[in-house]
mmCIF file of C-alpha atoms and ligand atoms in Angstrom:
data_model
loop_
_atom_site.group_PDB
_atom_site.id
_atom_site.type_symbol
_atom_site.label_atom_id
_atom_site.label_comp_id
_atom_site.label_asym_id
_atom_site.label_seq_id
_atom_site.Cartn_x
_atom_site.Cartn_y
_atom_site.Cartn_z
ATOM 1 C CA MET A 1 16.689 0.346 -0.922
ATOM 2 C CA THR A 2 13.188 -0.762 -0.999
ATOM 3 C CA LYS A 3 11.244 0.258 2.224
ATOM 4 C CA LEU A 4 8.977 -2.114 3.907
ATOM 5 C CA SER A 5 5.618 -0.496 5.074
ATOM 6 C CA VAL A 6 3.446 -2.791 7.009
ATOM 7 C CA ASN A 7 -0.230 -2.492 6.494
ATOM 8 C CA VAL A 8 -1.929 -3.074 9.828
ATOM 9 C CA ASN A 9 -5.600 -3.395 8.671
ATOM 10 C CA LYS A 10 -5.735 -6.806 10.043
ATOM 11 C CA ILE A 11 -4.699 -5.880 13.365
ATOM 12 C CA ALA A 12 -7.593 -3.535 13.433
ATOM 13 C CA THR A 13 -9.940 -6.451 12.250
ATOM 14 C CA LEU A 14 -8.809 -8.439 15.194
ATOM 15 C CA ARG A 15 -9.227 -5.749 17.524
ATOM 16 C CA ASN A 16 -12.788 -4.908 16.105
ATOM 17 C CA SER A 17 -13.770 -8.727 16.626
ATOM 18 C CA ARG A 18 -14.198 -8.311 20.119
ATOM 19 C CA GLY A 19 -15.310 -4.501 20.436
ATOM 20 C CA GLY A 20 -12.550 -3.343 22.693
ATOM 21 C CA ASN A 21 -8.983 -2.269 22.254
ATOM 22 C CA VAL A 22 -6.915 -5.419 22.130
ATOM 23 C CA PRO A 23 -4.736 -5.653 20.325
ATOM 24 C CA ASN A 24 -3.916 -2.047 20.677
ATOM 25 C CA LEU A 25 -3.313 -0.754 17.141
ATOM 26 C CA CYS A 26 -1.084 2.175 18.018
ATOM 27 C CA LYS A 27 1.183 0.019 20.545
ATOM 28 C CA VAL A 28 1.376 -2.471 17.601
ATOM 29 C CA ALA A 29 2.240 0.051 14.989
ATOM 30 C CA THR A 30 4.919 1.365 17.369
ATOM 31 C CA ASP A 31 6.307 -2.174 18.082
ATOM 32 C CA ILE A 32 6.448 -2.888 14.187
ATOM 33 C CA GLU A 33 8.539 0.384 13.513
ATOM 34 C CA SER A 34 10.964 -0.589 16.620
ATOM 35 C CA PHE A 35 11.418 -3.923 14.700
ATOM 36 C CA GLY A 36 12.709 -2.156 11.762
ATOM 37 C CA ALA A 37 9.790 -1.378 9.432
ATOM 38 C CA GLU A 38 10.270 1.843 7.575
ATOM 39 C CA GLY A 39 6.667 2.544 7.376
ATOM 40 C CA ILE A 40 3.122 1.956 8.384
ATOM 41 C CA THR A 41 0.328 1.619 5.851
ATOM 42 C CA ILE A 42 -3.573 1.989 6.781
ATOM 43 C CA HIS A 43 -6.526 1.330 4.252
ATOM 44 C CA PRO A 44 -9.580 2.992 5.969
ATOM 45 C CA ARG A 45 -12.639 1.788 4.188
ATOM 46 C CA PRO A 46 -15.995 3.568 3.859
ATOM 47 C CA ASP A 47 -17.505 1.082 6.088
ATOM 48 C CA GLU A 48 -14.486 1.242 8.522
ATOM 49 C CA ARG A 49 -14.765 -2.547 8.709
ATOM 50 C CA HIS A 50 -11.129 -2.572 10.195
ATOM 51 C CA ILE A 51 -9.280 0.737 10.225
ATOM 52 C CA ARG A 52 -11.416 3.530 11.759
ATOM 53 C CA TYR A 53 -11.090 7.031 10.571
ATOM 54 C CA GLN A 54 -10.067 7.677 14.359
ATOM 55 C CA ASP A 55 -7.282 5.326 13.891
ATOM 56 C CA ALA A 56 -5.846 7.432 11.130
ATOM 57 C CA ARG A 57 -5.856 10.514 13.561
ATOM 58 C CA ASP A 58 -4.581 8.505 16.563
ATOM 59 C CA LEU A 59 -1.615 6.797 14.327
ATOM 60 C CA LYS A 60 -0.730 10.309 12.989
ATOM 61 C CA LYS A 61 0.342 11.269 16.476
ATOM 62 C CA ILE A 62 2.612 8.275 16.918
ATOM 63 C CA VAL A 63 3.934 6.914 13.749
ATOM 64 C CA THR A 64 7.595 8.229 13.620
ATOM 65 C CA THR A 65 8.420 6.350 10.111
ATOM 66 C CA GLU A 66 6.556 6.738 6.838
ATOM 67 C CA PHE A 67 2.786 7.103 7.195
ATOM 68 C CA ASN A 68 0.857 5.863 4.237
ATOM 69 C CA ILE A 69 -2.887 6.120 3.785
ATOM 70 C CA GLU A 70 -4.512 4.354 1.159
ATOM 71 C CA GLY A 71 -8.105 4.430 -0.211
ATOM 72 C CA ASN A 72 -10.860 5.513 -2.637
ATOM 73 C CA PRO A 73 -10.619 9.567 -2.921
ATOM 74 C CA ILE A 74 -14.423 9.979 -1.846
ATOM 75 C CA LYS A 75 -14.959 13.136 -0.086
ATOM 76 C CA LYS A 76 -14.621 11.815 3.510
ATOM 77 C CA PHE A 77 -11.232 9.997 2.702
ATOM 78 C CA VAL A 78 -9.914 13.279 1.137
ATOM 79 C CA ASP A 79 -11.051 15.299 4.138
ATOM 80 C CA LEU A 80 -9.383 12.747 6.439
ATOM 81 C CA VAL A 81 -5.974 12.790 4.599
ATOM 82 C CA LEU A 82 -5.855 16.582 4.490
ATOM 83 C CA GLU A 83 -6.763 16.532 8.236
ATOM 84 C CA THR A 84 -3.941 13.913 8.975
ATOM 85 C CA GLN A 85 -1.402 15.019 6.518
ATOM 86 C CA PRO A 86 0.360 11.339 6.156
ATOM 87 C CA THR A 87 3.684 11.173 4.473
ATOM 88 C CA GLN A 88 1.905 9.539 1.453
ATOM 89 C CA VAL A 89 -1.584 8.884 0.216
ATOM 90 C CA THR A 90 -2.127 6.201 -2.210
ATOM 91 C CA LEU A 91 -5.416 6.297 -4.278
ATOM 92 C CA VAL A 92 -7.219 2.975 -4.929
ATOM 93 C CA PRO A 93 -10.181 2.790 -7.115
ATOM 94 C CA ASP A 94 -11.991 0.301 -4.641
ATOM 95 C CA ALA A 95 -15.519 -0.101 -4.912
ATOM 96 C CA VAL A 96 -17.404 0.641 -1.513
ATOM 97 C CA ASP A 97 -18.270 -2.854 -0.932
ATOM 98 C CA ALA A 98 -15.251 -4.646 -2.213
ATOM 99 C CA ILE A 99 -14.078 -7.307 0.057
ATOM 100 C CA THR A 100 -10.530 -5.997 -0.852
ATOM 101 C CA SER A 101 -8.643 -4.151 -3.468
ATOM 102 C CA ASN A 102 -9.018 -5.792 -6.794
ATOM 103 C CA ALA A 103 -8.163 -3.219 -9.485
ATOM 104 C CA GLY A 104 -5.766 -0.650 -10.462
ATOM 105 C CA TRP A 105 -7.138 2.786 -11.925
ATOM 106 C CA ASP A 106 -7.927 3.385 -15.262
ATOM 107 C CA THR A 107 -5.540 6.480 -15.602
ATOM 108 C CA ILE A 108 -6.590 7.273 -19.113
ATOM 109 C CA LYS A 109 -10.249 7.397 -18.348
ATOM 110 C CA HIS A 110 -9.747 8.874 -14.820
ATOM 111 C CA LYS A 111 -6.880 11.220 -16.007
ATOM 112 C CA ASP A 112 -8.782 14.555 -15.029
ATOM 113 C CA PHE A 113 -10.231 13.583 -11.949
ATOM 114 C CA LEU A 114 -6.961 12.090 -10.657
ATOM 115 C CA LYS A 115 -5.021 15.214 -11.802
ATOM 116 C CA ASP A 116 -7.362 17.175 -9.648
ATOM 117 C CA VAL A 117 -7.139 15.043 -6.691
ATOM 118 C CA ILE A 118 -3.277 14.477 -6.925
ATOM 119 C CA ALA A 119 -2.868 18.444 -7.335
ATOM 120 C CA THR A 120 -4.906 18.931 -4.000
ATOM 121 C CA PHE A 121 -2.677 16.475 -2.122
ATOM 122 C CA LYS A 122 0.620 17.807 -3.365
ATOM 123 C CA ALA A 123 -0.531 21.117 -2.713
ATOM 124 C CA HIS A 124 -0.657 20.210 1.063
ATOM 125 C CA ASN A 125 2.925 18.667 0.618
ATOM 126 C CA ILE A 126 1.475 14.989 0.828
ATOM 127 C CA ARG A 127 3.331 12.394 -1.397
ATOM 128 C CA THR A 128 0.920 10.786 -4.001
ATOM 129 C CA SER A 129 0.768 7.352 -5.193
ATOM 130 C CA ILE A 130 -1.755 5.761 -7.508
ATOM 131 C CA PHE A 131 -2.709 1.914 -7.448
ATOM 132 C CA VAL A 132 -2.187 0.764 -11.070
ATOM 133 C CA ASN A 133 -1.965 -2.658 -12.807
ATOM 134 C CA ALA A 134 1.305 -3.551 -14.446
ATOM 135 C CA ASP A 135 -0.010 -2.372 -17.850
ATOM 136 C CA LEU A 136 2.238 -0.005 -19.890
ATOM 137 C CA LYS A 137 -0.759 2.064 -20.908
ATOM 138 C CA MET A 138 -1.833 2.737 -17.439
ATOM 139 C CA VAL A 139 1.632 3.888 -16.414
ATOM 140 C CA GLU A 140 1.942 6.101 -19.235
ATOM 141 C CA GLY A 141 -1.471 7.390 -18.047
ATOM 142 C CA ALA A 142 -0.446 7.709 -14.386
ATOM 143 C CA ALA A 143 2.538 10.023 -15.563
ATOM 144 C CA GLU A 144 0.284 12.317 -17.013
ATOM 145 C CA THR A 145 -1.722 12.955 -13.877
ATOM 146 C CA GLY A 146 1.272 14.489 -11.918
ATOM 147 C CA THR A 147 1.420 11.722 -9.247
ATOM 148 C CA ASP A 148 4.878 11.195 -7.727
ATOM 149 C CA ARG A 149 4.505 7.467 -7.428
ATOM 150 C CA ILE A 150 2.675 4.529 -8.662
ATOM 151 C CA GLU A 151 1.941 1.417 -6.655
ATOM 152 C CA LEU A 152 2.133 -1.892 -8.826
ATOM 153 C CA TYR A 153 -1.112 -3.909 -7.726
ATOM 154 C CA THR A 154 0.818 -7.262 -7.591
ATOM 155 C CA GLU A 155 -2.055 -9.889 -7.037
ATOM 156 C CA SER A 156 -1.397 -11.351 -10.432
ATOM 157 C CA TYR A 157 2.248 -11.696 -9.735
ATOM 158 C CA ALA A 158 1.453 -13.504 -6.260
ATOM 159 C CA ASP A 159 -1.300 -15.645 -7.968
ATOM 160 C CA ALA A 160 1.040 -16.869 -10.909
ATOM 161 C CA TYR A 161 4.123 -17.336 -8.513
ATOM 162 C CA ALA A 162 1.952 -19.380 -6.238
ATOM 163 C CA GLU A 163 1.265 -21.803 -9.225
ATOM 164 C CA GLY A 164 5.035 -21.896 -10.033
ATOM 165 C CA ASN A 165 4.866 -19.585 -12.932
ATOM 166 C CA LYS A 166 7.740 -17.025 -12.513
ATOM 167 C CA ASN A 167 7.034 -15.333 -15.768
ATOM 168 C CA GLY A 168 4.202 -13.311 -14.016
ATOM 169 C CA VAL A 169 7.025 -10.949 -12.710
ATOM 170 C CA GLN A 170 7.784 -9.676 -16.524
ATOM 171 C CA PRO A 171 4.827 -7.152 -16.887
ATOM 172 C CA PHE A 172 5.914 -5.543 -13.373
ATOM 173 C CA THR A 173 9.627 -5.392 -14.481
ATOM 174 C CA ASP A 174 8.536 -3.890 -17.691
ATOM 175 C CA ALA A 175 6.307 -1.466 -15.832
ATOM 176 C CA ALA A 176 8.955 -0.448 -13.432
ATOM 177 C CA ILE A 177 11.436 0.187 -16.279
ATOM 178 C CA LEU A 178 8.772 2.547 -18.130
ATOM 179 C CA ALA A 179 7.583 4.239 -14.937
ATOM 180 C CA HIS A 180 11.509 4.943 -14.060
ATOM 181 C CA LYS A 181 11.880 6.565 -17.418
ATOM 182 C CA LEU A 182 8.761 8.443 -16.840
ATOM 183 C CA ASN A 183 10.178 9.915 -13.358
ATOM 184 C CA LEU A 184 7.656 8.018 -11.494
ATOM 185 C CA GLY A 185 8.667 6.521 -8.098
ATOM 186 C CA ILE A 186 7.737 2.778 -7.642
ATOM 187 C CA ASN A 187 5.758 1.095 -5.060
ATOM 188 C CA ALA A 188 4.000 -2.349 -4.891
ATOM 189 C CA GLY A 189 1.613 -4.424 -2.888
ATOM 190 C CA HIS A 190 -1.090 -6.511 -2.712
ATOM 191 C CA ASP A 191 -0.574 -10.297 -1.839
ATOM 192 C CA LEU A 192 3.058 -10.052 -1.248
ATOM 193 C CA SER A 193 4.262 -12.755 1.052
ATOM 194 C CA LEU A 194 7.617 -14.162 2.447
ATOM 195 C CA ASP A 195 7.327 -16.753 -0.311
ATOM 196 C CA ASN A 196 7.223 -14.328 -3.198
ATOM 197 C CA ILE A 197 9.085 -11.109 -2.018
ATOM 198 C CA ALA A 198 12.568 -11.902 -2.791
ATOM 199 C CA PHE A 199 12.013 -12.904 -6.458
ATOM 200 C CA PHE A 200 9.843 -9.647 -7.039
ATOM 201 C CA LYS A 201 12.460 -7.647 -5.443
ATOM 202 C CA GLU A 202 15.188 -9.414 -7.635
ATOM 203 C CA LYS A 203 13.267 -8.641 -11.026
ATOM 204 C CA VAL A 204 11.680 -5.452 -10.374
ATOM 205 C CA PRO A 205 13.976 -2.438 -10.712
ATOM 206 C CA HIS A 206 13.839 0.980 -8.900
ATOM 207 C CA LEU A 207 11.381 -0.298 -6.126
ATOM 208 C CA LEU A 208 11.031 2.209 -3.669
ATOM 209 C CA GLU A 209 8.649 0.843 -1.183
ATOM 210 C CA VAL A 210 6.437 -2.325 -0.633
ATOM 211 C CA SER A 211 3.305 -2.199 1.523
ATOM 212 C CA ILE A 212 2.489 -5.609 2.966
ATOM 213 C CA GLY A 213 -0.319 -6.616 5.524
ATOM 214 C CA HIS A 214 -2.470 -9.727 5.057
ATOM 215 C CA ALA A 215 0.208 -12.154 4.423
ATOM 216 C CA LEU A 216 2.563 -10.562 6.999
ATOM 217 C CA ILE A 217 0.220 -10.703 9.878
ATOM 218 C CA SER A 218 -0.809 -14.172 8.987
ATOM 219 C CA GLU A 219 2.818 -15.313 9.015
ATOM 220 C CA SER A 220 3.252 -13.673 12.359
ATOM 221 C CA LEU A 221 0.635 -15.966 13.644
ATOM 222 C CA TYR A 222 3.224 -18.874 13.326
ATOM 223 C CA LEU A 223 6.621 -16.944 13.199
ATOM 224 C CA GLY A 224 6.293 -14.104 15.414
ATOM 225 C CA LEU A 225 5.807 -10.400 14.463
ATOM 226 C CA GLU A 226 9.255 -9.299 15.102
ATOM 227 C CA ASN A 227 10.914 -12.220 13.528
ATOM 228 C CA VAL A 228 8.866 -11.853 10.405
ATOM 229 C CA VAL A 229 9.223 -8.085 10.007
ATOM 230 C CA ASN A 230 12.952 -9.010 10.204
ATOM 231 C CA MET A 231 12.547 -11.837 7.536
ATOM 232 C CA TYR A 232 11.011 -9.448 4.950
ATOM 233 C CA LEU A 233 13.712 -6.817 5.708
ATOM 234 C CA ASN A 234 16.407 -9.285 5.143
ATOM 235 C CA LYS A 235 14.746 -10.348 1.738
ATOM 236 C CA LEU A 236 14.411 -6.753 0.585
ATOM 237 C CA LYS A 237 18.160 -5.912 1.169
HETATM 238 C C1 LIG B 301 -4.412 -1.483 -1.850
HETATM 239 C C2 LIG B 301 -4.250 -2.753 -1.505
HETATM 240 O O1 LIG B 301 -3.827 -3.832 -1.895
HETATM 241 C C3 LIG B 301 -4.199 -2.835 0.143
HETATM 242 O O2 LIG B 301 -4.703 -1.698 0.593
HETATM 243 C C4 LIG B 301 -5.510 -3.965 0.542
HETATM 244 O O3 LIG B 301 -6.427 -4.043 -0.195
HETATM 245 C C5 LIG B 301 -5.709 -4.022 1.824
HETATM 246 O O4 LIG B 301 -7.055 -3.775 2.119
HETATM 247 P P1 LIG B 301 -7.502 -4.968 3.077
HETATM 248 O O5 LIG B 301 -6.821 -5.307 4.199
HETATM 249 O O6 LIG B 301 -9.184 -4.590 3.326
HETATM 250 O O7 LIG B 301 -7.882 -6.014 2.204
HETATM 251 N N1 LIG B 302 -1.012 -1.858 -0.847
HETATM 252 C C1 LIG B 302 -1.076 -3.090 -0.505
HETATM 253 C C2 LIG B 302 -1.180 -3.173 1.009
HETATM 254 O O1 LIG B 302 -1.113 -2.159 1.792
HETATM 255 C C3 LIG B 302 -1.358 -4.471 1.641
HETATM 256 O O2 LIG B 302 -1.920 -5.311 1.006
HETATM 257 P P1 LIG B 302 -1.887 -6.822 1.472
HETATM 258 O O3 LIG B 302 -0.577 -7.165 1.738
HETATM 259 O O4 LIG B 302 -2.649 -6.949 2.572
HETATM 260 O O5 LIG B 302 -2.510 -7.832 0.318
#
């Protein structure tokens, strides 16, 4: 079964645009869970452009499904994760000023750093995942870090699919097969959408979780949030 974790960053973007508390992030997250989503994901960035660190604390109190916090493990991020104790932490090698996530980890170059950070979170019973490209060497390197899971960075798949190139899924199929052999759990995310999710699910084995935000919230503007969540759930069956 592949779980749907809804990234609510863009709800926070809308909220912050007017400086108040509309839409109420915690209410939207609770409603998303009531619609059937199996997780809530946030990615607090150092500049708190959308998700604020306080949002992580507030959501921890009300999320009843899986809570996944994504981010670059700078000190204040590590401290926030240890304070809030989410179900899962996903480590992403984002530059501070990145407009969005745009790369997976070099798990060979950063092996020692990742091993240390992952050991810290695992010692606090937080499941770990690291954001990687669908590159077999990076998957092998990920297994060396002791991480519980990897999150396959799916932008290249989404771009290829949008151009009609279904062969873009092959590296992800291969990466998932190798990761499973290496006893790594497999998550995926970034630019997944109602258009491309079913084919990805069909071709990528052992997929435990997808985290989806930007497309899902955008699609909801036309189709409604409850309807879109259920459309994803149906495509993930
Ligand atoms: C790692 C990843 O792909 C997501 O966390 C994505 O980057 C969402 O971040 P933004 O909502 O800031 O684009
Ligand atoms: N880890 C991916 C995520 O949380 C959401 O990415 P996107 O769907 O906003 O591109």
